[in-house]
Coordinates of C-alpha atoms and ligand atoms in Angstrom, one line a residue:
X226 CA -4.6 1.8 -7.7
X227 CA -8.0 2.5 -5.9
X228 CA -8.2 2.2 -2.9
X229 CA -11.4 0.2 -1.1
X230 CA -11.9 -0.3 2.6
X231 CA -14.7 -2.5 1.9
X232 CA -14.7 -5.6 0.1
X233 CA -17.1 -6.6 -3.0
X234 CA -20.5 -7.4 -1.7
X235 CA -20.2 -11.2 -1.2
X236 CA -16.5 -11.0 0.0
X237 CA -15.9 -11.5 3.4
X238 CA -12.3 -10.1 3.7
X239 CA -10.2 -7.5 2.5
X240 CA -7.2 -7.9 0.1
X241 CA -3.7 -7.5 1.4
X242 CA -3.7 -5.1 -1.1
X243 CA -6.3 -3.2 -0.3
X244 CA -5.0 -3.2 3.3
X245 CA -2.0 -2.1 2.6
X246 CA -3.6 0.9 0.4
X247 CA -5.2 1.7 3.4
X248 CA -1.7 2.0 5.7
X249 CA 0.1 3.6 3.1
X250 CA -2.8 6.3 2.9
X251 CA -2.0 6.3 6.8
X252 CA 1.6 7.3 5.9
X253 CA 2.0 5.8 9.7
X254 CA 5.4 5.0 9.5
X255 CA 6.6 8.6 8.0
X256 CA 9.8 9.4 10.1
X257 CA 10.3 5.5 11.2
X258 CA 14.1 3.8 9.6
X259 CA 13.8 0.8 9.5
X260 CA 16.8 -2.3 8.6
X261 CA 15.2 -5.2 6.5
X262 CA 17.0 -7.7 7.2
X263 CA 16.6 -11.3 5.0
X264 CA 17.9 -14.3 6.1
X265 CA 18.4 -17.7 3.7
X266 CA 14.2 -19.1 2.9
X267 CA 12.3 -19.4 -0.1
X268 CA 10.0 -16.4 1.9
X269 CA 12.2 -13.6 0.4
X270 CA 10.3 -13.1 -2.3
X271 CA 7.7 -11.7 0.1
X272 CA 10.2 -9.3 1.3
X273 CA 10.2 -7.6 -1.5
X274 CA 6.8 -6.8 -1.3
X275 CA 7.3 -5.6 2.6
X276 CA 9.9 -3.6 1.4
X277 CA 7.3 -2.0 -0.9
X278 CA 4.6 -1.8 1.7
X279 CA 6.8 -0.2 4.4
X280 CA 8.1 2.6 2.1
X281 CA 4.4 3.3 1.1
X282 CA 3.7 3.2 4.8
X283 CA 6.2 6.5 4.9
X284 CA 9.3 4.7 6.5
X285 CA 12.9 4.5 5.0
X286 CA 14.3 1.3 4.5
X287 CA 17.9 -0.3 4.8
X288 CA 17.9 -3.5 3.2
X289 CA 20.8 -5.9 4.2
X290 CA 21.0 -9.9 3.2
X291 CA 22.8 -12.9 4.2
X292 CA 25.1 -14.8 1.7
X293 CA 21.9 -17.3 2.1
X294 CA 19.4 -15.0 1.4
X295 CA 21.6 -13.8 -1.5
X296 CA 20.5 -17.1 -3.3
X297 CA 16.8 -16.5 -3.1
X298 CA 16.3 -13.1 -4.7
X299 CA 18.7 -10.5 -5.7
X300 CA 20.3 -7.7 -3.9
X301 CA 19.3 -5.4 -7.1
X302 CA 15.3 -6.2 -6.7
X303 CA 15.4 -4.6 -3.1
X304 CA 17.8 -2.2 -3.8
X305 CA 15.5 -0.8 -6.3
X306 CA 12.5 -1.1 -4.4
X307 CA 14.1 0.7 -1.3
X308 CA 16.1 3.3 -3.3
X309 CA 19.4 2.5 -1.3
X310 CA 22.0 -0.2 -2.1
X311 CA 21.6 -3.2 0.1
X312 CA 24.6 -4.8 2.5
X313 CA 25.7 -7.8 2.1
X314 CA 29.2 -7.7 4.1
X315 CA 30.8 -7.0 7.2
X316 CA 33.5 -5.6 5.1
X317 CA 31.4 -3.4 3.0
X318 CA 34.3 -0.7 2.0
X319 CA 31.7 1.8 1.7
X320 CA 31.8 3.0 5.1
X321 CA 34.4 5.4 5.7
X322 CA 35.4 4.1 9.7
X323 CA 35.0 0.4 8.2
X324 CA 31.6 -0.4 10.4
X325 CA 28.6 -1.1 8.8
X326 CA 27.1 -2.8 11.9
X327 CA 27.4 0.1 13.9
X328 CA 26.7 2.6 11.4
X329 CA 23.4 0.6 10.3
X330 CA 22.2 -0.4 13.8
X331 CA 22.8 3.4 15.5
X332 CA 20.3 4.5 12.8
X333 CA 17.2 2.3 12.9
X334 CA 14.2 2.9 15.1
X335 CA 13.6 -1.5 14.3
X336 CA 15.2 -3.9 13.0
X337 CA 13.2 -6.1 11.4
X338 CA 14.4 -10.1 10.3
X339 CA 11.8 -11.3 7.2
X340 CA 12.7 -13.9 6.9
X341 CA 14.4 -15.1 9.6
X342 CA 15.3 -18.9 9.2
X343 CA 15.6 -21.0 11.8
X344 CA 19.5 -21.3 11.6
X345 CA 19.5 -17.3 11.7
X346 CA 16.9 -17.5 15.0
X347 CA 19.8 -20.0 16.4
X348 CA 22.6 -17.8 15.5
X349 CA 21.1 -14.9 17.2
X350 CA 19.9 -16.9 19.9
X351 CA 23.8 -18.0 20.6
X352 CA 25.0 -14.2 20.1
X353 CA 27.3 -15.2 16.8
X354 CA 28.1 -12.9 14.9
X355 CA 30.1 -14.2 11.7
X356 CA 28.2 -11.7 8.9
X357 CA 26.8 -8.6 8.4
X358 CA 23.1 -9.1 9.8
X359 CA 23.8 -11.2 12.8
X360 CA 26.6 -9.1 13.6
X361 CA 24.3 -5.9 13.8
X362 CA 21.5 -7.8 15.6
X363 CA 24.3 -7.8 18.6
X364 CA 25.5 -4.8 18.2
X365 CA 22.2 -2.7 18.1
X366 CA 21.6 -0.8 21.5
X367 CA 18.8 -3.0 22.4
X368 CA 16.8 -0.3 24.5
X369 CA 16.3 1.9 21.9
X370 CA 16.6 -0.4 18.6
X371 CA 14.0 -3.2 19.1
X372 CA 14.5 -6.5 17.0
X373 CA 11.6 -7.9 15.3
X374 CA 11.4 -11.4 13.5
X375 CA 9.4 -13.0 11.7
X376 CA 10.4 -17.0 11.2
X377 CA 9.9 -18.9 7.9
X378 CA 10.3 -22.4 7.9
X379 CA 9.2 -25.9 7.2
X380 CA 6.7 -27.1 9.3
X381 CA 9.0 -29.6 11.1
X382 CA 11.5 -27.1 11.9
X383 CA 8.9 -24.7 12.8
X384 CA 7.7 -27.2 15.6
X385 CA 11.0 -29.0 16.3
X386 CA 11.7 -28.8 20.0
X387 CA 15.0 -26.5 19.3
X388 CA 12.9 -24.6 17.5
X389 CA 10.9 -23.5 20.0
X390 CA 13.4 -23.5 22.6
X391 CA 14.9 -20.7 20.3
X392 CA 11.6 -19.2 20.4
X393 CA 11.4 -18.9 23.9
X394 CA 14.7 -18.1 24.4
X395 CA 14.7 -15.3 22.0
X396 CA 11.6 -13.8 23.5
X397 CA 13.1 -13.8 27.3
X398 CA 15.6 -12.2 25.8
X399 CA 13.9 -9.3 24.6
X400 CA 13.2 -10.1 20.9
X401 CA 9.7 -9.9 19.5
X402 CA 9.0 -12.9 16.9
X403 CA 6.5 -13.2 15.5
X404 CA 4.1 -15.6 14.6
X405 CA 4.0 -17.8 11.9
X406 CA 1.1 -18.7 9.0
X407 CA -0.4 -21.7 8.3
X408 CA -0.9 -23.5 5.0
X409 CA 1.1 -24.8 1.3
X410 CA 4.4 -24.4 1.8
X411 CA 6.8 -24.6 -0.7
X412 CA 7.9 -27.7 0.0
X413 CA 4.9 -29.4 -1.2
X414 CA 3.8 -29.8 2.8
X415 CA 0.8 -28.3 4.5
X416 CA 1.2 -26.7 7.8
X417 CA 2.8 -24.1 10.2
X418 CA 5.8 -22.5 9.5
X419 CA 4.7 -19.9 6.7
X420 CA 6.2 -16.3 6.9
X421 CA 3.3 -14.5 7.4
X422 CA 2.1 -11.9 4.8
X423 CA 3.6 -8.3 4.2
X424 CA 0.4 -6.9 5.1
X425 CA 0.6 -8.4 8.0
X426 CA 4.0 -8.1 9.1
X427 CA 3.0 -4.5 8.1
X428 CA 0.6 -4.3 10.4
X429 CA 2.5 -5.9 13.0
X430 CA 5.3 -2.7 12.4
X431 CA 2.8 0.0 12.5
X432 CA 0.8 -1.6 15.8
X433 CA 4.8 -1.8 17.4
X434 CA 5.4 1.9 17.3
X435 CA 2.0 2.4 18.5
X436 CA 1.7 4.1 22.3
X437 CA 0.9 1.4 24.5
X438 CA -1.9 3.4 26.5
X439 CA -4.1 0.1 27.1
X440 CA -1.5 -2.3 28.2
X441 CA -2.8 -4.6 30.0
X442 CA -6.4 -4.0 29.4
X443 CA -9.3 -6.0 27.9
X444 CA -11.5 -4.0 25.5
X445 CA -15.0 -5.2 24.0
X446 CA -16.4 -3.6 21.0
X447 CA -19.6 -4.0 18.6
X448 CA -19.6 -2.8 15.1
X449 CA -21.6 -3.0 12.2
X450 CA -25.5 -2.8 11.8
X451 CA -27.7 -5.6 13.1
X452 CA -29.8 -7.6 10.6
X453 CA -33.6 -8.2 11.3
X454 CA -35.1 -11.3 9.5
X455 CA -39.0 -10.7 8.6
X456 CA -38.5 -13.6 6.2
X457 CA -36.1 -16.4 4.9
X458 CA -35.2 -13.8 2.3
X459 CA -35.5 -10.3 3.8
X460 CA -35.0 -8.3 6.4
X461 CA -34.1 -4.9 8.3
X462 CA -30.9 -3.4 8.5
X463 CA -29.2 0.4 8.2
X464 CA -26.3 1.5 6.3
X465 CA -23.6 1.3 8.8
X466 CA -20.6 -0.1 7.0
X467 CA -18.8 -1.1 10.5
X468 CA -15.8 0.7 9.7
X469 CA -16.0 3.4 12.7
X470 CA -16.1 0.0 15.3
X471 CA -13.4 -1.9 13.4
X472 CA -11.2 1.1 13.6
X473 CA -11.3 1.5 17.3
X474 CA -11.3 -2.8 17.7
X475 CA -8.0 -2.2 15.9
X476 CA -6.5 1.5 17.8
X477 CA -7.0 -0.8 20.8
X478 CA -5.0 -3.7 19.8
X479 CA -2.4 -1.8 18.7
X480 CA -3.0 0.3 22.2
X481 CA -1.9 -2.9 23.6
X482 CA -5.1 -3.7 24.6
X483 CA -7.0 -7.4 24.2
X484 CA -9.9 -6.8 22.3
X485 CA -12.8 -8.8 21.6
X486 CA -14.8 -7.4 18.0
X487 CA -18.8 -8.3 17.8
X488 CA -19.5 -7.7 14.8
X489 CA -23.1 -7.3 12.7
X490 CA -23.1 -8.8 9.3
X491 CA -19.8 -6.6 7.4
X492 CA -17.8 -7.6 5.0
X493 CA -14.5 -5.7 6.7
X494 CA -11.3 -7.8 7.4
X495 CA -10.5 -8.4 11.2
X496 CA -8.0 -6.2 12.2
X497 CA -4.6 -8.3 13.2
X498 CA -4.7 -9.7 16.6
X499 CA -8.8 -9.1 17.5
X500 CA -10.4 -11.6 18.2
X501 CA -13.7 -11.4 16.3
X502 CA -17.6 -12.7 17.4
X503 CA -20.0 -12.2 14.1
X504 CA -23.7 -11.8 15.0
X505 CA -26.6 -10.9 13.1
X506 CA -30.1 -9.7 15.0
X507 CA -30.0 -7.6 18.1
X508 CA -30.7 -10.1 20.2
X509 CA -27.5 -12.2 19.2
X510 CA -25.3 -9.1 19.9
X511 CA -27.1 -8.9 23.3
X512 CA -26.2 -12.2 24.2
X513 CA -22.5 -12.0 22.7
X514 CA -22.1 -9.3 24.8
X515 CA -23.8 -10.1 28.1
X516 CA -21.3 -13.5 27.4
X517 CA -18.2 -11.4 26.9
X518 CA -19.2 -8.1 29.2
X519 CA -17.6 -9.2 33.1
X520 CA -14.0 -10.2 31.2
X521 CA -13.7 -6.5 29.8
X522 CA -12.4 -3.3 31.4
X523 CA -14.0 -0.8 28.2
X524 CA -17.3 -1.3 26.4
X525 CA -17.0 0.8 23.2
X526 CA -21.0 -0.1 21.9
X527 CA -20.3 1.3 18.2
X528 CA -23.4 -1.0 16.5
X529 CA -25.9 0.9 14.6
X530 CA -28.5 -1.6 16.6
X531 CA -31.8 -1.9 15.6
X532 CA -34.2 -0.2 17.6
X533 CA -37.3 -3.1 16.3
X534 CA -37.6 -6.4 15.0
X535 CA -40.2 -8.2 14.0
X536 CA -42.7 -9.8 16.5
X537 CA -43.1 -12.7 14.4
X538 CA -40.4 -14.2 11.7
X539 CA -41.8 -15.7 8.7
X540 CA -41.2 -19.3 8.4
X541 CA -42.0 -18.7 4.0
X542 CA -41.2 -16.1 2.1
X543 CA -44.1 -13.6 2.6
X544 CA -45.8 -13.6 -1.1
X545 CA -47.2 -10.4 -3.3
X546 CA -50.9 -11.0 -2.2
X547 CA -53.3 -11.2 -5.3
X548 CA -55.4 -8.0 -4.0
X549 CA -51.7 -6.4 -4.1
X550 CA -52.0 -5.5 -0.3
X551 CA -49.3 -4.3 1.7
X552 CA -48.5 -7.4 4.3
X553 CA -49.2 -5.6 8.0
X554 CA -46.1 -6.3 9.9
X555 CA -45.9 -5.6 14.1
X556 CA -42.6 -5.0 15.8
X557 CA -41.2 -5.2 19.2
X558 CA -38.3 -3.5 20.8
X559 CA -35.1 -5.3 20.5
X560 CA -32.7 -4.5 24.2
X561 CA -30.5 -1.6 24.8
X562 CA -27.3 -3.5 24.9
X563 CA -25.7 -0.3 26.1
X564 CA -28.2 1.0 28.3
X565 CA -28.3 -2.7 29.9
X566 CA -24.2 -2.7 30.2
X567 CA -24.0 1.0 31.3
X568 CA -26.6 -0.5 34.0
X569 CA -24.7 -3.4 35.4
X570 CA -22.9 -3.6 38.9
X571 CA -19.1 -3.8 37.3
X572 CA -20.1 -0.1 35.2
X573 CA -22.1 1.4 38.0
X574 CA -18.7 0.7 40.2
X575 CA -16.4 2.1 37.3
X576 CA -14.4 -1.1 37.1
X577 CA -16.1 -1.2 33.7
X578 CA -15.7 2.0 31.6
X579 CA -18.7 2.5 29.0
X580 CA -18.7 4.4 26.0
X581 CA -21.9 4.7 23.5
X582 CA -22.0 6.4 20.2
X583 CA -24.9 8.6 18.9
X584 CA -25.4 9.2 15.1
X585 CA -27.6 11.9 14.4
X586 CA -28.4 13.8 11.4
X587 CA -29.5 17.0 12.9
X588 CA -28.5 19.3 16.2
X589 CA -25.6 16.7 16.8
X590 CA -24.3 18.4 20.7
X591 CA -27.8 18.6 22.0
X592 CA -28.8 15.2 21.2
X593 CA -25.4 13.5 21.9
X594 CA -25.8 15.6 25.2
X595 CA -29.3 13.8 26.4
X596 CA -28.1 10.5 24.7
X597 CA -25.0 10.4 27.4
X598 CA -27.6 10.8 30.1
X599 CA -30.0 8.4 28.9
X600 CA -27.9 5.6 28.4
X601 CA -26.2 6.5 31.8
X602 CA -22.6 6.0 30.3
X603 CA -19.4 8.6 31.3
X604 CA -18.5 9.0 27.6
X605 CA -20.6 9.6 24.5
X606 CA -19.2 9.9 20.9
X607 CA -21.4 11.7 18.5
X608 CA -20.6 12.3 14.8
X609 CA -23.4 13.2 12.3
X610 CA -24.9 9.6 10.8
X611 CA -25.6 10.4 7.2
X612 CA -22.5 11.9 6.8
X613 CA -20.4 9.5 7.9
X614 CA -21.6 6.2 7.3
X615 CA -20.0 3.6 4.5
X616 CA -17.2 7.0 4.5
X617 CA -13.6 6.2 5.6
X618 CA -13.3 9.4 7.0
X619 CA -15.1 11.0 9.9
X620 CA -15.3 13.9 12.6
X621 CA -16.4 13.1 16.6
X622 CA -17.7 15.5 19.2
X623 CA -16.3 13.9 22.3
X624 CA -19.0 14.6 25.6
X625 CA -18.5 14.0 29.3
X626 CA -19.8 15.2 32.0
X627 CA -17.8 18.2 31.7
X628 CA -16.7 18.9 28.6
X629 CA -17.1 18.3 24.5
X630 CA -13.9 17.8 22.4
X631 CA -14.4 17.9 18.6
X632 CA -12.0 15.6 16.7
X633 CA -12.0 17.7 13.1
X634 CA -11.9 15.6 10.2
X635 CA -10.0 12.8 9.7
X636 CA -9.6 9.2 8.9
X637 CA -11.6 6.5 11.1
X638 CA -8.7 5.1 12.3
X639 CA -6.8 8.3 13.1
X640 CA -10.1 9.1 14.9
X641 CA -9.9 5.7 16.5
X642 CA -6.6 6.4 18.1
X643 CA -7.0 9.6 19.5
X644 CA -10.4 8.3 21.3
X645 CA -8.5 5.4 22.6
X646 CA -6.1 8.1 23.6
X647 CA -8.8 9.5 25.7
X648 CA -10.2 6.4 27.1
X649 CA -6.9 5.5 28.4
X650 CA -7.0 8.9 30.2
X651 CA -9.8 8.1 32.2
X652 CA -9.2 4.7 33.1
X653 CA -6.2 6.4 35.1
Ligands
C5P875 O1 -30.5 4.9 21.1 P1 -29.5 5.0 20.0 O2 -29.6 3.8 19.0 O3 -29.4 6.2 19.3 O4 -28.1 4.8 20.8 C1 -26.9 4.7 20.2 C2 -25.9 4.0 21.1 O5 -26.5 3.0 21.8 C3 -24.8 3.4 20.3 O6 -23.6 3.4 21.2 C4 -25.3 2.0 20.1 O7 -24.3 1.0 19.9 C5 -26.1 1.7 21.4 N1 -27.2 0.8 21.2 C6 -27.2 -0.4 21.8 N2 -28.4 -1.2 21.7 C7 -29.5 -0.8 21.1 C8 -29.5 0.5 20.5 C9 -28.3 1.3 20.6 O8 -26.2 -0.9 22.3 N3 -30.5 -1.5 21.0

């Protein structure tokens, strides 16, 4: 399978396939065992592609099934796609002292429920413990074995009071459920209640085992090139694909961090849990942000801005003139939305940390080094423009005031983390 980060020009979102292609090259869960368990819903067909995802992800999985479950898709289907026979039974003979849900629940960094049906969610809820899965739920050491579910259900059930009481119950007590999808469900109805997709609920795993070094904090980030209308058909823009900003919108969600994406016109999928702005010209961007920049703690300004527009925007298409003269167009500046942010009160006191990014394509430490100084901000990312844009891989020279780190090559969102890594260090 090839592998794309970027959708078809026209597409606005990435494939789940495609997304998962891009984990799985990741290999973030390598080392990670985790215990699939399905519960009794028309939804366990999609476990068999999580199954699939997670193992390509790097984790080893232990597939074990309710009786219910059992009558939705076979016990041979995930044993082949996990490589290990599933459970099914608290009196599987196979282990030698006679407990599986010991056994099974000692060895997992997660379990994870998918699906978990709402009379499983109100069995766990109670504590029973009359099969295999349940029975393990309990008896996992719950500060080192989180549970994770992810409900599948009719839309009625999914918003039935008891429901949700479950819900809420489950959460106090320490589980972490999920949310839910919206749309046809297999019932013929059309609402909440879905299980949502394996890449998702892959995405979802990989964020958990994340380090949480933003907890708590609210991140904004711009991404993508701006567009510059001369016309109703054309414009200005650069090459920057967006990926390098995505990246580091999604290291800081699964940092733990609440992050706010604005976004230039890409066609990149919105990492799980961001919640996304799209903008076109320069001046859009500066509003989003000046909007969005007294509820953040970190500015990451990744936009390949540009540095003009056009003074005036052509109401008609601009026409080939007979005499086959070149139009004469005049520009003006468009803001420095970093310069402006790194200039406010909240980023001048430090109770909002700025970080700009320079993409050069020539002496990349001395101009990153007089960047950092003009745009008055504490951190400054430079990586080498032509090199790295529309690529999925990258290398960053980190600069302070008093000191560079270079980040050697290596995926955007590898390189994402470890600079969220860092921001997190001086926020402390
Ligand atoms: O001046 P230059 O475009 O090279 O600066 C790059 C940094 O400044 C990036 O962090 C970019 O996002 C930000 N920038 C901005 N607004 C502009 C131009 C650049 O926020 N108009």
């Amino acid at each position: 399978m090839v592998c794309a980060l970027v959708a078809a020009p026209g597409a606005t979102r990435l494939s789940g396939v495609d997304f998962e292609c891009y984990i799985a090259a990741m290999k973030d869960l390598m080392g990670r065992h985790v215990v699939l368990g399905l519960s009794g819903g028309i939804a366990c067909y999609k476990a068999a592609e999580l199954c699939r995802a997670l193992i390509k992800a790097g984790a080893t999985v232990q597939v074990v099934m309710t009786e219910a479950a059992e009558h939705f898709i076979t016990a041979t289907t995930l044993q082949a796609l996990s490589g290990r026979s599933v459970y099914t039974s608290q009196w599987d003979t196979r282990e030698a002292n006679s407990m599986a849900h010991i056994n099974l629940s000692r060895e997992a960094d997660l379990v994870l429920i998918a699906p978990a049906s709402a009379d499983f969610m109100a069995k766990l809820l109670h504590g029973r413990a009359d099969e295999l899965l349940s029975l393990l739920c309990l008896a996992r050491p719950r500060e080192t074995v989180p549970l994770m579910i992810a409900p599948a259900m009719n839309r009625e059930m999914w918003h039935h009071p008891a429901t949700q009481r479950n819900v809420a119950q489950l959460q106090a007590d320490g589980t972490l459920v999920l949310g839910v999808g919206e749309g046809d469900q297999a019932c013929g109805e059309v609402g909440d209640g879905r299980m949502l997709e394996p890449h998702e609920l892959l995405a979802e795993v990989v964020a958990h085992f994340q380090p949480k070094h933003l907890a708590g904090r609210r991140v904004l980030v711009t991404a993508g090139p701006t567009f510059e209308p001369l016309d109703p058909v054309r414009g200005l823009t650069n090459r920057s694909s967006g990926k390098m900003g995505f990246a580091i919108a999604q290291a800081a969600q699964e940092a733990g961090a609440a992050v706010t994406l604005v976004a230039g016109p890409v066609a990149l999928a919105t990492p799980r849990g961001v919640r996304r702005v799209d903008v076109t010209t320069a001046v859009d961007m500066d509003q989003a942000v000046s909007a969005l920049q007294d509820e953040a703690d970190v500015f990451v300004a990744t936009a390949a801005v540009a540095d003009w527009r056009a003074a005036q925007v052509s109401e008609e298409k601009i026409k080939k003139s007979p005499a086959a003269t070149a139009p004469s167009l005049s520009f003006v500046e468009n803001p420095d939305i970093l310069a402006r942010v790194a200039a406010s009160d909240r980023a001048r006191s430090g109770a909002l940390f700025c970080v700009g990014f320079a993409a050069e394509s020539h002496d990349l430490l001395a101009h990153a080094q007089a960047k950092r100084l003009r745009k008055g901000v504490p951190l400054l990312v430079g990586n080498l423009g032509p090199a790295t844009f529309g690529q999925d891989d990258n290398r960053l020279l980190l600069i302070d005031d008093h000191s560079v780190t270079e980040l050697p090559l290596a995926s955007k969102l590898a390189l994402a983390r470890q600079l969220v890594a860092r921001i997190a260090q001086s926020l402390t």
